[in-house]
Every structure is written in C-alpha cells, then in structure tokens.
Short mmCIF file of C-alpha atoms in Angstrom, two decimals:
data_model
loop_
_atom_site.label_atom_id
_atom_site.label_comp_id
_atom_site.label_asym_id
_atom_site.label_seq_id
_atom_site.Cartn_x
_atom_site.Cartn_y
_atom_site.Cartn_z
CA MET A 1 -11.32 7.44 0.49
CA LEU A 2 -13.25 5.40 3.03
CA ARG A 3 -16.49 7.06 1.94
CA ALA A 4 -15.75 6.49 -1.74
CA THR A 5 -14.94 2.83 -1.08
CA HIS A 6 -18.04 2.43 1.06
CA SER A 7 -20.17 3.78 -1.76
CA VAL A 8 -18.98 1.28 -4.37
CA LEU A 9 -19.29 -1.77 -2.11
CA LYS A 10 -22.38 -3.95 -2.11
CA SER A 11 -24.31 -4.22 1.12
CA GLY A 12 -22.65 -6.91 3.23
CA ALA A 13 -19.31 -6.56 1.43
CA GLY A 14 -16.08 -6.37 3.39
CA ASN A 15 -13.30 -3.79 3.31
CA CYS A 16 -10.01 -5.02 4.72
CA PHE A 17 -6.98 -2.79 4.41
CA TYR A 18 -3.62 -1.85 5.81
CA VAL A 19 -2.76 1.72 6.73
CA ILE A 20 0.21 3.50 8.25
CA SER A 21 -1.04 6.22 10.54
CA THR A 22 0.45 8.69 12.96
CA LYS A 23 -0.37 8.40 16.62
CA PRO A 24 -3.26 10.60 17.77
CA GLY A 25 -2.36 13.94 19.29
CA LEU A 26 0.86 14.72 17.46
CA THR A 27 2.86 17.52 19.01
CA ASP A 28 4.74 20.13 17.03
CA ALA A 29 7.94 18.32 17.98
CA ASP A 30 6.50 15.08 16.61
CA ARG A 31 5.63 16.76 13.33
CA ARG A 32 9.11 18.23 13.02
CA ARG A 33 10.59 14.80 13.61
CA LEU A 34 8.30 13.18 11.01
CA ALA A 35 9.14 15.93 8.54
CA LYS A 36 12.78 14.83 8.54
CA ARG A 37 11.73 11.91 6.38
CA GLU A 38 11.66 12.99 2.76
CA GLY A 39 8.25 12.22 1.41
CA ASN A 40 5.83 10.42 3.66
CA GLU A 41 4.17 7.04 3.71
CA HIS A 42 1.66 7.68 6.45
CA VAL A 43 -1.62 9.46 7.03
CA GLU A 44 -2.36 11.73 9.94
CA SER A 45 -5.67 10.63 11.36
CA PRO A 46 -7.27 12.81 14.03
CA VAL A 47 -9.31 9.88 15.29
CA PRO A 48 -8.67 6.16 15.49
CA TYR A 49 -9.35 4.24 12.27
CA GLY A 50 -11.99 2.10 13.89
CA GLN A 51 -13.99 5.21 14.72
CA LEU A 52 -13.48 6.56 11.19
CA MET A 53 -14.83 3.35 9.73
CA ARG A 54 -17.90 3.33 11.97
CA GLU A 55 -18.59 6.97 11.16
CA THR A 56 -18.36 6.10 7.46
CA GLY A 57 -21.00 3.40 7.85
CA PHE A 58 -19.03 0.19 8.32
CA ILE A 59 -20.11 -2.33 10.95
CA ASP A 60 -18.39 -5.30 12.61
CA VAL A 61 -15.25 -3.18 12.64
CA GLU A 62 -12.00 -4.75 13.82
CA VAL A 63 -8.65 -2.98 13.96
CA SER A 64 -5.37 -4.78 14.68
CA ASP A 65 -1.99 -3.22 15.34
CA VAL A 66 0.53 -4.84 12.97
CA THR A 67 3.36 -2.40 13.71
CA PRO A 68 5.80 -5.11 14.87
CA ASP A 69 5.49 -6.86 11.49
CA TYR A 70 5.84 -3.48 9.76
CA ILE A 71 9.13 -2.84 11.54
CA VAL A 72 10.39 -6.29 10.55
CA THR A 73 9.49 -5.57 6.91
CA ILE A 74 11.22 -2.18 6.89
CA ARG A 75 14.35 -3.77 8.36
CA ALA A 76 14.20 -6.48 5.71
CA TRP A 77 13.95 -3.93 2.89
CA LYS A 78 16.93 -2.02 4.31
CA SER A 79 18.99 -5.19 4.67
CA GLU A 80 18.19 -6.43 1.18
CA TRP A 81 19.05 -3.12 -0.41
CA GLU A 82 22.33 -2.88 1.50
CA ALA A 83 23.22 -6.46 0.57
CA ASP A 84 22.55 -5.83 -3.13
CA SER A 85 23.58 -2.19 -3.24
CA ASP A 86 25.70 -2.13 -6.41
CA PRO A 87 22.89 -2.61 -8.97
CA LEU A 88 20.55 -0.41 -6.92
CA ILE A 89 23.08 2.41 -6.78
CA GLU A 90 23.47 2.04 -10.55
CA LEU A 91 19.68 2.25 -10.88
CA PHE A 92 19.07 5.19 -8.54
CA GLY A 93 22.40 6.93 -8.26
CA GLU A 94 24.42 7.13 -5.07
CA GLU A 95 22.59 10.12 -3.62
CA GLU A 96 19.10 8.75 -4.15
CA PHE A 97 20.09 5.31 -2.86
CA SER A 98 21.49 6.86 0.32
CA ARG A 99 18.37 8.98 0.73
CA ARG A 100 16.14 5.93 0.51
CA ILE A 101 18.25 3.99 3.04
CA HIS A 102 18.13 7.00 5.37
CA ASN A 103 14.33 7.07 5.04
CA ARG A 104 14.20 3.42 6.09
CA ILE A 105 16.26 4.24 9.18
CA LEU A 106 13.88 7.07 10.06
CA ASP A 107 10.84 4.85 9.45
CA ILE A 108 12.18 2.20 11.83
CA SER A 109 12.89 4.79 14.49
CA ASN A 110 9.52 6.51 14.10
CA ALA A 111 7.69 3.20 14.36
CA GLU A 112 9.73 1.92 17.29
CA ASP A 113 9.04 5.17 19.15
CA GLY A 114 5.31 5.01 18.45
CA LEU A 115 5.04 8.06 16.22
CA VAL A 116 3.61 5.94 13.43
CA GLN A 117 1.77 2.66 13.60
CA ARG A 118 0.55 0.22 10.97
CA PHE A 119 -2.92 -1.17 11.33
CA ARG A 120 -5.06 -3.77 9.64
CA ALA A 121 -8.66 -2.64 9.61
CA PHE A 122 -11.75 -4.58 8.63
CA GLY A 123 -15.36 -3.60 8.34
CA VAL A 124 -18.55 -4.62 6.58
CA LYS A 125 -20.84 -2.30 4.68
CA ALA A 126 -24.22 -2.44 6.39
CA MET B 1 -4.68 15.77 -15.62
CA ALA B 2 -3.61 18.79 -13.57
CA GLU B 3 -4.13 16.75 -10.41
CA TYR B 4 -2.17 13.85 -11.86
CA ALA B 5 0.69 16.11 -12.83
CA GLY B 6 0.92 17.30 -9.26
CA LEU B 7 0.85 13.83 -7.71
CA GLY B 8 4.56 13.47 -7.19
CA ALA B 9 7.48 12.59 -9.38
CA GLU B 10 8.67 10.08 -6.77
CA PHE B 11 5.64 7.85 -7.21
CA ARG B 12 5.75 7.97 -10.99
CA GLU B 13 9.47 7.15 -10.85
CA ARG B 14 8.85 4.35 -8.35
CA TYR B 15 6.55 2.49 -10.70
CA ARG B 16 8.84 3.06 -13.67
CA ILE B 17 11.59 0.98 -12.03
CA VAL B 18 9.72 -1.70 -10.10
CA THR B 19 10.44 -4.32 -12.78
CA ASP B 20 14.20 -3.80 -12.60
CA PRO B 21 15.87 -7.16 -11.71
CA ALA B 22 17.50 -5.73 -8.59
CA MET B 23 14.15 -4.41 -7.35
CA ILE B 24 12.47 -7.74 -8.08
CA ARG B 25 15.18 -9.66 -6.18
CA ALA B 26 14.65 -7.49 -3.12
CA GLU B 27 10.87 -7.79 -3.34
CA ARG B 28 11.00 -11.59 -3.60
CA SER B 29 13.16 -11.74 -0.50
CA VAL B 30 11.18 -9.25 1.58
CA ILE B 31 7.56 -9.54 0.40
CA GLY B 32 7.63 -13.01 -1.10
CA GLY B 33 6.40 -11.98 -4.54
CA ASP B 34 7.40 -10.10 -7.67
CA TYR B 35 4.42 -7.87 -8.41
CA GLY B 36 6.20 -4.56 -7.93
CA ALA B 37 5.05 -4.08 -4.36
CA SER B 38 5.22 -0.50 -3.10
CA SER B 39 3.51 -1.17 0.22
CA TYR B 40 4.60 -3.13 3.28
CA THR B 41 2.01 -5.83 2.78
CA THR B 42 3.78 -9.17 2.75
CA MET B 43 2.58 -12.29 0.95
CA GLU B 44 1.35 -13.67 4.26
CA GLN B 45 -0.64 -10.51 4.90
CA ALA B 46 -2.06 -10.61 1.39
CA ASP B 47 -3.19 -14.20 1.99
CA TYR B 48 -4.93 -12.96 5.13
CA LEU B 49 -6.80 -10.43 2.99
CA ALA B 50 -7.92 -13.22 0.68
CA GLN B 51 -9.28 -15.22 3.58
CA CYS B 52 -10.81 -12.25 5.39
CA LEU B 53 -12.60 -11.01 2.27
CA GLN B 54 -13.63 -14.53 1.19
CA LEU B 55 -12.16 -14.04 -2.26
CA ARG B 56 -12.97 -16.76 -4.77
CA PRO B 57 -14.06 -17.13 -8.40
CA GLY B 58 -17.10 -15.03 -9.16
CA ARG B 59 -16.33 -12.32 -6.61
CA LEU B 60 -15.24 -8.84 -7.66
CA LEU B 61 -12.51 -7.13 -5.63
CA LEU B 62 -11.51 -3.46 -5.70
CA ASP B 63 -7.87 -2.75 -4.83
CA VAL B 64 -7.59 0.99 -4.16
CA GLY B 65 -4.19 2.61 -4.57
CA SER B 66 -2.83 -0.56 -6.10
CA GLY B 67 0.38 1.05 -7.31
CA SER B 68 1.80 -1.41 -9.83
CA GLY B 69 -0.71 -4.11 -9.02
CA TRP B 70 0.15 -5.38 -5.57
CA PRO B 71 -1.70 -7.05 -3.98
CA GLY B 72 -4.63 -6.97 -6.40
CA ASN B 73 -3.01 -8.98 -9.19
CA TYR B 74 -1.75 -11.55 -6.69
CA LEU B 75 -5.16 -11.87 -5.06
CA ALA B 76 -6.76 -12.48 -8.44
CA ALA B 77 -4.08 -15.05 -9.31
CA SER B 78 -4.24 -16.89 -6.00
CA THR B 79 -8.02 -16.93 -5.47
CA GLY B 80 -9.48 -16.79 -8.95
CA CYS B 81 -11.47 -13.67 -8.14
CA ASN B 82 -11.98 -10.83 -10.58
CA ALA B 83 -10.37 -7.55 -9.58
CA VAL B 84 -10.33 -3.90 -10.49
CA LEU B 85 -7.08 -2.20 -9.59
CA SER B 86 -7.11 1.56 -9.22
CA ASP B 87 -4.27 4.03 -8.72
CA PRO B 88 -3.71 7.68 -9.65
CA THR B 89 -0.44 6.88 -11.45
CA LEU B 90 -0.51 5.93 -15.12
CA GLU B 91 2.92 4.35 -14.73
CA GLY B 92 1.75 2.05 -11.94
CA MET B 93 -1.38 0.96 -13.73
CA ALA B 94 0.61 0.27 -16.90
CA VAL B 95 2.84 -2.15 -14.98
CA ALA B 96 -0.21 -3.76 -13.41
CA ALA B 97 -1.94 -4.14 -16.76
CA GLN B 98 1.14 -5.71 -18.32
CA ARG B 99 1.32 -8.29 -15.52
CA SER B 100 -2.39 -8.97 -15.87
CA ARG B 101 -1.95 -9.65 -19.58
CA SER B 102 1.12 -11.83 -19.17
CA ASP B 103 -0.45 -13.91 -16.38
CA ARG B 104 -3.90 -13.89 -18.02
CA LEU B 105 -5.54 -12.54 -14.90
CA ALA B 106 -9.11 -11.37 -14.59
CA THR B 107 -8.06 -7.88 -13.55
CA THR B 108 -8.64 -4.41 -14.98
CA SER B 109 -6.42 -1.44 -14.19
CA VAL B 110 -7.99 2.01 -13.85
CA VAL B 111 -6.21 5.34 -13.31
CA ALA B 112 -8.20 7.02 -10.55
CA TYR B 113 -7.86 8.75 -7.19
CA GLY B 114 -9.11 6.83 -4.19
CA ASP B 115 -11.40 9.62 -3.08
CA ALA B 116 -13.02 9.94 -6.51
CA LEU B 117 -13.59 6.38 -7.66
CA PRO B 118 -15.21 6.30 -11.11
CA PHE B 119 -17.46 3.33 -10.45
CA ARG B 120 -21.17 2.88 -9.96
CA SER B 121 -22.49 2.42 -6.45
CA GLU B 122 -22.72 -1.04 -4.91
CA VAL B 123 -20.68 -2.87 -7.52
CA PHE B 124 -17.91 -4.61 -5.59
CA ASP B 125 -18.00 -7.69 -3.36
CA ALA B 126 -14.87 -6.68 -1.46
CA ALA B 127 -12.31 -3.90 -1.22
CA THR B 128 -8.78 -3.55 -0.01
CA SER B 129 -5.89 -1.11 0.05
CA SER B 130 -2.34 -1.20 1.34
CA ASP B 131 -0.67 1.83 2.89
CA VAL B 132 -2.59 4.36 0.85
CA PHE B 133 -2.45 7.99 1.83
CA CYS B 134 -5.99 9.22 1.71
#
C-alpha cells in the first residue's frame, strides 16, 4: 500500500498516517496470543515502519509512538459500550456484543504488554 | 468482485451499522465526531493530520482505507480541501458518499484496495490512512 500511495502522490507531497503494528520479532507464543483476538486490527511488519517508508522512496521520515493514546482510546470505547450496552446488545445481539468487548480487553492487554504498538508515520515523496 | 466478496463479512457489517444512534453516541464521546469512525484516530489526531499535511482549499487529499469516511470527510469539512476517499467496502463508501452529499463536501468515494489504487500517478497533494491493514 505504501508503494501504491507513493505512486499517486505528487513530488513533495506528504503522507501522514496511523498504523497499528506488531512488535518486530514475534515469537510463536506471541502469535498464539494475538490469535486469541477474533479478527485483527494490526499489521505484522518485519521491519520498522520508518525503514519501510524510506525503502519505498519517502524522505524526511518521522515515526512517533502513539500507543499510550491508543490504549486510552480503546479503554474509552470499552467504557462507552458498557455504559450504553442495552441498545448495542439489541443492535449486535448478546453474543456479538460480548465478543467485541472481549476483543477490546485483549487489545488493551496486547498493547500494554508491547505486542502491538500504534504509530504515526510521516514522510515526503522525493 | 471475487476479492471484494472475500474481504470479510465483519467489515461490511461494521459499515452497515455505523449510523445507528447508539454507535454515533459512542463515537461522539470517544472520537469527538460522528463520521462512522472505524479506526482509533481521534479528532485531535485528525486535526494533527490536517496541520501536518498542510490541508487547505485547493489541495487534494487521498484517504486510503477510509472505511465510512473517517477522517477524510472530516478533513475536507474542517480544512476546505478536496478529498478522494478509498476503501474496498461498498458499504463503507456508500456511508461516506451519503455524508459527503448531506454536508456538501468536496469529496469523492471510490471502492478500491489500498495496494491497487485506480488513480493516475502524481495526482494527490497529500495522503493519509488510519489503521489500515496493508
């Protein structure tokens, strides 16, 4: 996707994005733990995103770890859903609602333990 | 179409329900907006994107994997920029297009995968994405 985005940008144009990525060097145990979450919202990147961007042709690359804010946002989603659960259970059904809350719990744990991180990355097309 | 059919029922279902009042209430409280956000990008983080990418009238933004239009529609509304929103889900882009029409935004919604963007080279002044997979 980085290459496709790079291609359609004008020279000198910026690409600034947020991405949830696994930590480098996942072990089999890490993957089993991540697999407990139904569906996934992260990418597994073999190299750091800054390196990926430079290899794609972006310059002036800056990558910031915004995982603490990510954890706050996940907690907020969980709290809001639990506080307004009746209409959401009616919308999703009890089982699906519980599954989604459980996913939030796993996401918080995975982020707090460093298995996944959220980054803001910026680069300019040369 | 075969690729779209295999994308995932969860995502198609997600965008079908984002305009439900209960979902909107939660989004307003957590994200700060009501655009059907499916990422963890908050309003404050979206405003950072606007500043970082120098979005303003006359500039053309590409929002890849926009889901149901967040943050692309908001960035167009708040900065006056033009925007193309792309996502592989028809359901998401339909929600985004409806919001664009109702708010009279200068945005266009396109069903497309992020690794196969159907645009000419060197068209966009800026690009963004929020928590996209690829």
